[in-house]
Amino acid sequence: MPQPPLPQPPLPRQAVFLVGGRGSRLGALTDDAPKPMLTVGDRPFLDHLIGEAGRFGIERVLLLCGYRAGHIADHYAGRRFDGVTLDMIVETEPAGTGGAVRHAADRLDDIFFLANGDSCFDINWLDLAAWDAGNEVVGRMALRAIPPGGRYGRVTLENGRVTAFHAASGGFDGPMNAGLYVLRREVLDWIERVPCSLEQDVFPRLASADRLAGRVYDRFFLDIGVPDDYARSQTEVPAFLHRPAAFLRLDCLLHDGLLHDGGLRWMPNARAAVKRLNDNGYYVFVMGEGLAARGAAIRRIAKDLRAIGGHLDDVVEGVDGVASAIGQCLERWLAKPCGSFLATGRRDDLAASAAAGLPVYLIAAGGLPDVVAALT
């Protein structure tokens, strides 16, 4: 029988970026541009962050601007960026991170991602959002397992709740706040004055009230706020975006690869296998002929994956041959062949995958989870 639609949790479709700070520790580098607009690789650092947000189904980005806001407006005003609608709010005087969020009150969704615009954390954003942290939680905080230096404050985490914050100089050995959150609009009720700092004024009070959750990830993190780390970003950010890719034939995900009476017949644990690839930093592409004409099926696949915190990055048609399609997709996404693979139930894909230079896994029905577990 077709599986009934999965319940859709209220996962965010909006990402809000804090991009108002000058970045005084960077000296002359930020005399004319705010930190997030500094060039990393071949484009502004913020471009990379917005591109990542779009991978996780974000439809709208709100930029909370302050210092040198005109520089941001010149680059983003009136644009759609990789399918994401951009908007911005400019504060007239410094209000702190909490004040910036409060000033945006009439533009905030009921639930939204909030991210620092000067750091990147290579996690599956949807894992943080889909995690069942309890209905009473106002905020969820992404934490990094091993702080990358002595300049970061740390937190006490007990049974998934952040219970205390510790200054960088305090010598406390715990995970660090990585500057990525899922917040409910209710956080506005905790911002009592302006100026206000989320990190110093709001989050500690939420923690004391048992309303702040935290989840630890051991993934790449970089903050460009000091010269040495900004220099590192020129090689390390492009490197982390140069991910391996998983090319998955539709028959590895669905019985018969078909849409049945409005429901999808998923292979056992196939959704969890896709999410595991997401969690481990892979691009995930679904392959098949005629997929572009089957928009309802693809949208339903995306919806079912999103419900558990997973996602697809792209659909690969293979009209001109599997090897050509794989090569074009790797080039378009700047994915790296090393570590990439094709999973298929079709023997005629073996030669094509070899021609593309990728290992291929011939999978029997329901076999994808075992392959993914072995690779990750």
PDB file of N, CA and C in Angstrom, residues 192-254:
ATOM      1  N   GLU A 192      14.135  42.608  26.222  1.00  0.00           N
ATOM      2  CA  GLU A 192      13.410  43.583  27.037  1.00  0.00           C
ATOM      3  C   GLU A 192      13.849  45.018  26.797  1.00  0.00           C
ATOM      4  N   ARG A 193      15.010  45.206  26.224  1.00  0.00           N
ATOM      5  CA  ARG A 193      15.514  46.563  26.027  1.00  0.00           C
ATOM      6  C   ARG A 193      16.423  46.580  24.807  1.00  0.00           C
ATOM      7  N   VAL A 194      16.720  47.755  24.335  1.00  0.00           N
ATOM      8  CA  VAL A 194      17.641  47.959  23.221  1.00  0.00           C
ATOM      9  C   VAL A 194      18.575  49.105  23.610  1.00  0.00           C
ATOM     10  N   PRO A 195      19.899  48.955  23.444  1.00  0.00           N
ATOM     11  CA  PRO A 195      20.620  47.828  22.849  1.00  0.00           C
ATOM     12  C   PRO A 195      20.517  46.565  23.706  1.00  0.00           C
ATOM     13  N   CYS A 196      20.736  45.439  23.041  1.00  0.00           N
ATOM     14  CA  CYS A 196      20.633  44.142  23.697  1.00  0.00           C
ATOM     15  C   CYS A 196      21.477  43.133  22.931  1.00  0.00           C
ATOM     16  N   SER A 197      22.153  42.273  23.679  1.00  0.00           N
ATOM     17  CA  SER A 197      22.941  41.205  23.074  1.00  0.00           C
ATOM     18  C   SER A 197      22.230  39.876  23.279  1.00  0.00           C
ATOM     19  N   LEU A 198      21.976  39.163  22.189  1.00  0.00           N
ATOM     20  CA  LEU A 198      21.407  37.825  22.327  1.00  0.00           C
ATOM     21  C   LEU A 198      22.317  36.943  23.159  1.00  0.00           C
ATOM     22  N   GLU A 199      23.617  36.994  22.874  1.00  0.00           N
ATOM     23  CA  GLU A 199      24.566  36.090  23.506  1.00  0.00           C
ATOM     24  C   GLU A 199      24.741  36.371  25.000  1.00  0.00           C
ATOM     25  N   GLN A 200      24.682  37.643  25.394  1.00  0.00           N
ATOM     26  CA  GLN A 200      24.943  38.000  26.787  1.00  0.00           C
ATOM     27  C   GLN A 200      23.681  38.247  27.601  1.00  0.00           C
ATOM     28  N   ASP A 201      22.614  38.684  26.957  1.00  0.00           N
ATOM     29  CA  ASP A 201      21.409  39.080  27.693  1.00  0.00           C
ATOM     30  C   ASP A 201      20.236  38.112  27.543  1.00  0.00           C
ATOM     31  N   VAL A 202      20.057  37.554  26.354  1.00  0.00           N
ATOM     32  CA  VAL A 202      18.857  36.760  26.076  1.00  0.00           C
ATOM     33  C   VAL A 202      19.104  35.269  26.265  1.00  0.00           C
ATOM     34  N   PHE A 203      20.118  34.740  25.627  1.00  0.00           N
ATOM     35  CA  PHE A 203      20.334  33.296  25.696  1.00  0.00           C
ATOM     36  C   PHE A 203      20.598  32.805  27.121  1.00  0.00           C
ATOM     37  N   PRO A 204      21.382  33.499  27.951  1.00  0.00           N
ATOM     38  CA  PRO A 204      21.546  33.020  29.332  1.00  0.00           C
ATOM     39  C   PRO A 204      20.229  32.944  30.100  1.00  0.00           C
ATOM     40  N   ARG A 205      19.316  33.886  29.857  1.00  0.00           N
ATOM     41  CA  ARG A 205      18.021  33.836  30.538  1.00  0.00           C
ATOM     42  C   ARG A 205      17.177  32.678  30.022  1.00  0.00           C
ATOM     43  N   LEU A 206      17.212  32.439  28.719  1.00  0.00           N
ATOM     44  CA  LEU A 206      16.509  31.274  28.179  1.00  0.00           C
ATOM     45  C   LEU A 206      17.071  29.990  28.773  1.00  0.00           C
ATOM     46  N   ALA A 207      18.396  29.932  28.917  1.00  0.00           N
ATOM     47  CA  ALA A 207      19.020  28.740  29.493  1.00  0.00           C
ATOM     48  C   ALA A 207      18.570  28.533  30.936  1.00  0.00           C
ATOM     49  N   SER A 208      18.517  29.607  31.704  1.00  0.00           N
ATOM     50  CA  SER A 208      18.092  29.498  33.104  1.00  0.00           C
ATOM     51  C   SER A 208      16.650  29.034  33.225  1.00  0.00           C
ATOM     52  N   ALA A 209      15.839  29.358  32.217  1.00  0.00           N
ATOM     53  CA  ALA A 209      14.423  28.966  32.224  1.00  0.00           C
ATOM     54  C   ALA A 209      14.192  27.617  31.549  1.00  0.00           C
ATOM     55  N   ASP A 210      15.261  26.922  31.168  1.00  0.00           N
ATOM     56  CA  ASP A 210      15.158  25.619  30.500  1.00  0.00           C
ATOM     57  C   ASP A 210      14.434  25.729  29.162  1.00  0.00           C
ATOM     58  N   ARG A 211      14.675  26.825  28.439  1.00  0.00           N
ATOM     59  CA  ARG A 211      13.993  27.052  27.166  1.00  0.00           C
ATOM     60  C   ARG A 211      14.965  27.096  25.978  1.00  0.00           C
ATOM     61  N   LEU A 212      16.228  26.700  26.207  1.00  0.00           N
ATOM     62  CA  LEU A 212      17.241  26.762  25.157  1.00  0.00           C
ATOM     63  C   LEU A 212      17.884  25.393  24.987  1.00  0.00           C
ATOM     64  N   ALA A 213      17.766  24.834  23.788  1.00  0.00           N
ATOM     65  CA  ALA A 213      18.339  23.526  23.494  1.00  0.00           C
ATOM     66  C   ALA A 213      19.647  23.683  22.728  1.00  0.00           C
ATOM     67  N   GLY A 214      20.472  22.666  22.792  1.00  0.00           N
ATOM     68  CA  GLY A 214      21.738  22.687  22.061  1.00  0.00           C
ATOM     69  C   GLY A 214      22.051  21.319  21.488  1.00  0.00           C
ATOM     70  N   ARG A 215      22.637  21.309  20.311  1.00  0.00           N
ATOM     71  CA  ARG A 215      22.998  20.061  19.637  1.00  0.00           C
ATOM     72  C   ARG A 215      24.439  20.194  19.156  1.00  0.00           C
ATOM     73  N   VAL A 216      25.256  19.195  19.454  1.00  0.00           N
ATOM     74  CA  VAL A 216      26.687  19.248  19.173  1.00  0.00           C
ATOM     75  C   VAL A 216      26.990  18.593  17.834  1.00  0.00           C
ATOM     76  N   TYR A 217      27.828  19.262  17.045  1.00  0.00           N
ATOM     77  CA  TYR A 217      28.274  18.744  15.749  1.00  0.00           C
ATOM     78  C   TYR A 217      29.793  18.849  15.675  1.00  0.00           C
ATOM     79  N   ASP A 218      30.406  17.837  15.107  1.00  0.00           N
ATOM     80  CA  ASP A 218      31.853  17.843  14.903  1.00  0.00           C
ATOM     81  C   ASP A 218      32.115  18.053  13.420  1.00  0.00           C
ATOM     82  N   ARG A 219      31.916  19.287  12.963  1.00  0.00           N
ATOM     83  CA  ARG A 219      32.040  19.621  11.545  1.00  0.00           C
ATOM     84  C   ARG A 219      32.907  20.875  11.381  1.00  0.00           C
ATOM     85  N   PHE A 220      33.271  21.158  10.140  1.00  0.00           N
ATOM     86  CA  PHE A 220      34.110  22.309   9.832  1.00  0.00           C
ATOM     87  C   PHE A 220      33.451  23.608  10.302  1.00  0.00           C
ATOM     88  N   PHE A 221      34.248  24.450  10.973  1.00  0.00           N
ATOM     89  CA  PHE A 221      33.787  25.758  11.434  1.00  0.00           C
ATOM     90  C   PHE A 221      34.885  26.779  11.175  1.00  0.00           C
ATOM     91  N   LEU A 222      34.495  27.977  10.744  1.00  0.00           N
ATOM     92  CA  LEU A 222      35.465  29.055  10.572  1.00  0.00           C
ATOM     93  C   LEU A 222      34.775  30.395  10.781  1.00  0.00           C
ATOM     94  N   ASP A 223      35.401  31.225  11.584  1.00  0.00           N
ATOM     95  CA  ASP A 223      34.960  32.594  11.847  1.00  0.00           C
ATOM     96  C   ASP A 223      36.027  33.520  11.261  1.00  0.00           C
ATOM     97  N   ILE A 224      35.634  34.439  10.378  1.00  0.00           N
ATOM     98  CA  ILE A 224      36.623  35.277   9.697  1.00  0.00           C
ATOM     99  C   ILE A 224      36.938  36.555  10.470  1.00  0.00           C
ATOM    100  N   GLY A 225      36.657  36.584  11.759  1.00  0.00           N
ATOM    101  CA  GLY A 225      36.730  37.821  12.528  1.00  0.00           C
ATOM    102  C   GLY A 225      38.109  38.303  12.915  1.00  0.00           C
ATOM    103  N   VAL A 226      39.158  37.518  12.687  1.00  0.00           N
ATOM    104  CA  VAL A 226      40.528  37.964  12.965  1.00  0.00           C
ATOM    105  C   VAL A 226      41.365  37.728  11.714  1.00  0.00           C
ATOM    106  N   PRO A 227      42.450  38.486  11.534  1.00  0.00           N
ATOM    107  CA  PRO A 227      43.215  38.395  10.286  1.00  0.00           C
ATOM    108  C   PRO A 227      43.700  36.994   9.938  1.00  0.00           C
ATOM    109  N   ASP A 228      44.194  36.247  10.914  1.00  0.00           N
ATOM    110  CA  ASP A 228      44.708  34.911  10.600  1.00  0.00           C
ATOM    111  C   ASP A 228      43.604  34.000  10.067  1.00  0.00           C
ATOM    112  N   ASP A 229      42.424  34.064  10.683  1.00  0.00           N
ATOM    113  CA  ASP A 229      41.332  33.204  10.232  1.00  0.00           C
ATOM    114  C   ASP A 229      40.750  33.686   8.908  1.00  0.00           C
ATOM    115  N   TYR A 230      40.757  34.994   8.686  1.00  0.00           N
ATOM    116  CA  TYR A 230      40.332  35.482   7.374  1.00  0.00           C
ATOM    117  C   TYR A 230      41.288  34.984   6.292  1.00  0.00           C
ATOM    118  N   ALA A 231      42.574  34.965   6.583  1.00  0.00           N
ATOM    119  CA  ALA A 231      43.541  34.433   5.619  1.00  0.00           C
ATOM    120  C   ALA A 231      43.290  32.950   5.361  1.00  0.00           C
ATOM    121  N   ARG A 232      42.980  32.199   6.422  1.00  0.00           N
ATOM    122  CA  ARG A 232      42.674  30.771   6.261  1.00  0.00           C
ATOM    123  C   ARG A 232      41.451  30.558   5.384  1.00  0.00           C
ATOM    124  N   SER A 233      40.501  31.470   5.479  1.00  0.00           N
ATOM    125  CA  SER A 233      39.241  31.295   4.752  1.00  0.00           C
ATOM    126  C   SER A 233      39.448  31.227   3.242  1.00  0.00           C
ATOM    127  N   GLN A 234      40.515  31.822   2.737  1.00  0.00           N
ATOM    128  CA  GLN A 234      40.726  31.863   1.292  1.00  0.00           C
ATOM    129  C   GLN A 234      40.917  30.470   0.700  1.00  0.00           C
ATOM    130  N   THR A 235      41.415  29.557   1.486  1.00  0.00           N
ATOM    131  CA  THR A 235      41.573  28.177   1.012  1.00  0.00           C
ATOM    132  C   THR A 235      40.576  27.224   1.664  1.00  0.00           C
ATOM    133  N   GLU A 236      40.256  27.455   2.932  1.00  0.00           N
ATOM    134  CA  GLU A 236      39.448  26.474   3.654  1.00  0.00           C
ATOM    135  C   GLU A 236      37.968  26.546   3.300  1.00  0.00           C
ATOM    136  N   VAL A 237      37.437  27.734   3.034  1.00  0.00           N
ATOM    137  CA  VAL A 237      36.022  27.825   2.665  1.00  0.00           C
ATOM    138  C   VAL A 237      35.775  27.197   1.295  1.00  0.00           C
ATOM    139  N   PRO A 238      36.543  27.537   0.243  1.00  0.00           N
ATOM    140  CA  PRO A 238      36.348  26.832  -1.030  1.00  0.00           C
ATOM    141  C   PRO A 238      36.537  25.324  -0.897  1.00  0.00           C
ATOM    142  N   ALA A 239      37.438  24.902  -0.014  1.00  0.00           N
ATOM    143  CA  ALA A 239      37.673  23.467   0.146  1.00  0.00           C
ATOM    144  C   ALA A 239      36.462  22.767   0.746  1.00  0.00           C
ATOM    145  N   PHE A 240      35.817  23.387   1.743  1.00  0.00           N
ATOM    146  CA  PHE A 240      34.676  22.701   2.347  1.00  0.00           C
ATOM    147  C   PHE A 240      33.456  22.728   1.428  1.00  0.00           C
ATOM    148  N   LEU A 241      33.371  23.738   0.544  1.00  0.00           N
ATOM    149  CA  LEU A 241      32.280  23.769  -0.428  1.00  0.00           C
ATOM    150  C   LEU A 241      32.508  22.792  -1.572  1.00  0.00           C
ATOM    151  N   HIS A 242      33.736  22.349  -1.745  1.00  0.00           N
ATOM    152  CA  HIS A 242      34.104  21.392  -2.797  1.00  0.00           C
ATOM    153  C   HIS A 242      33.848  19.990  -2.248  1.00  0.00           C
ATOM    154  N   ARG A 243      32.572  19.617  -2.167  1.00  0.00           N
ATOM    155  CA  ARG A 243      32.140  18.406  -1.471  1.00  0.00           C
ATOM    156  C   ARG A 243      32.112  17.199  -2.399  1.00  0.00           C
ATOM    157  N   PRO A 244      32.130  16.004  -1.816  1.00  0.00           N
ATOM    158  CA  PRO A 244      31.797  14.825  -2.630  1.00  0.00           C
ATOM    159  C   PRO A 244      30.300  14.778  -2.889  1.00  0.00           C
ATOM    160  N   ALA A 245      29.916  14.026  -3.899  1.00  0.00           N
ATOM    161  CA  ALA A 245      28.510  13.953  -4.300  1.00  0.00           C
ATOM    162  C   ALA A 245      28.041  12.506  -4.337  1.00  0.00           C
ATOM    163  N   ALA A 246      26.803  12.302  -3.924  1.00  0.00           N
ATOM    164  CA  ALA A 246      26.142  10.998  -4.037  1.00  0.00           C
ATOM    165  C   ALA A 246      25.097  11.097  -5.141  1.00  0.00           C
ATOM    166  N   PHE A 247      25.285  10.319  -6.202  1.00  0.00           N
ATOM    167  CA  PHE A 247      24.310  10.241  -7.294  1.00  0.00           C
ATOM    168  C   PHE A 247      23.455   9.001  -7.045  1.00  0.00           C
ATOM    169  N   LEU A 248      22.175   9.196  -6.823  1.00  0.00           N
ATOM    170  CA  LEU A 248      21.279   8.109  -6.442  1.00  0.00           C
ATOM    171  C   LEU A 248      20.225   7.910  -7.523  1.00  0.00           C
ATOM    172  N   ARG A 249      20.218   6.722  -8.107  1.00  0.00           N
ATOM    173  CA  ARG A 249      19.131   6.382  -9.021  1.00  0.00           C
ATOM    174  C   ARG A 249      17.826   6.337  -8.233  1.00  0.00           C
ATOM    175  N   LEU A 250      16.747   6.717  -8.902  1.00  0.00           N
ATOM    176  CA  LEU A 250      15.452   6.745  -8.235  1.00  0.00           C
ATOM    177  C   LEU A 250      15.060   5.370  -7.711  1.00  0.00           C
ATOM    178  N   ASP A 251      15.519   4.310  -8.388  1.00  0.00           N
ATOM    179  CA  ASP A 251      15.138   2.966  -7.943  1.00  0.00           C
ATOM    180  C   ASP A 251      15.830   2.569  -6.641  1.00  0.00           C
ATOM    181  N   CYS A 252      16.823   3.346  -6.181  1.00  0.00           N
ATOM    182  CA  CYS A 252      17.428   3.109  -4.871  1.00  0.00           C
ATOM    183  C   CYS A 252      16.605   3.718  -3.738  1.00  0.00           C
ATOM    184  N   LEU A 253      15.688   4.599  -4.105  1.00  0.00           N
ATOM    185  CA  LEU A 253      14.885   5.302  -3.111  1.00  0.00           C
ATOM    186  C   LEU A 253      13.454   4.801  -3.039  1.00  0.00           C
ATOM    187  N   LEU A 254      12.866   4.510  -4.206  1.00  0.00           N
ATOM    188  CA  LEU A 254      11.448   4.182  -4.273  1.00  0.00           C
ATOM    189  C   LEU A 254      11.223   2.830  -4.922  1.00  0.00           C
TER     190      LEU A 254
END
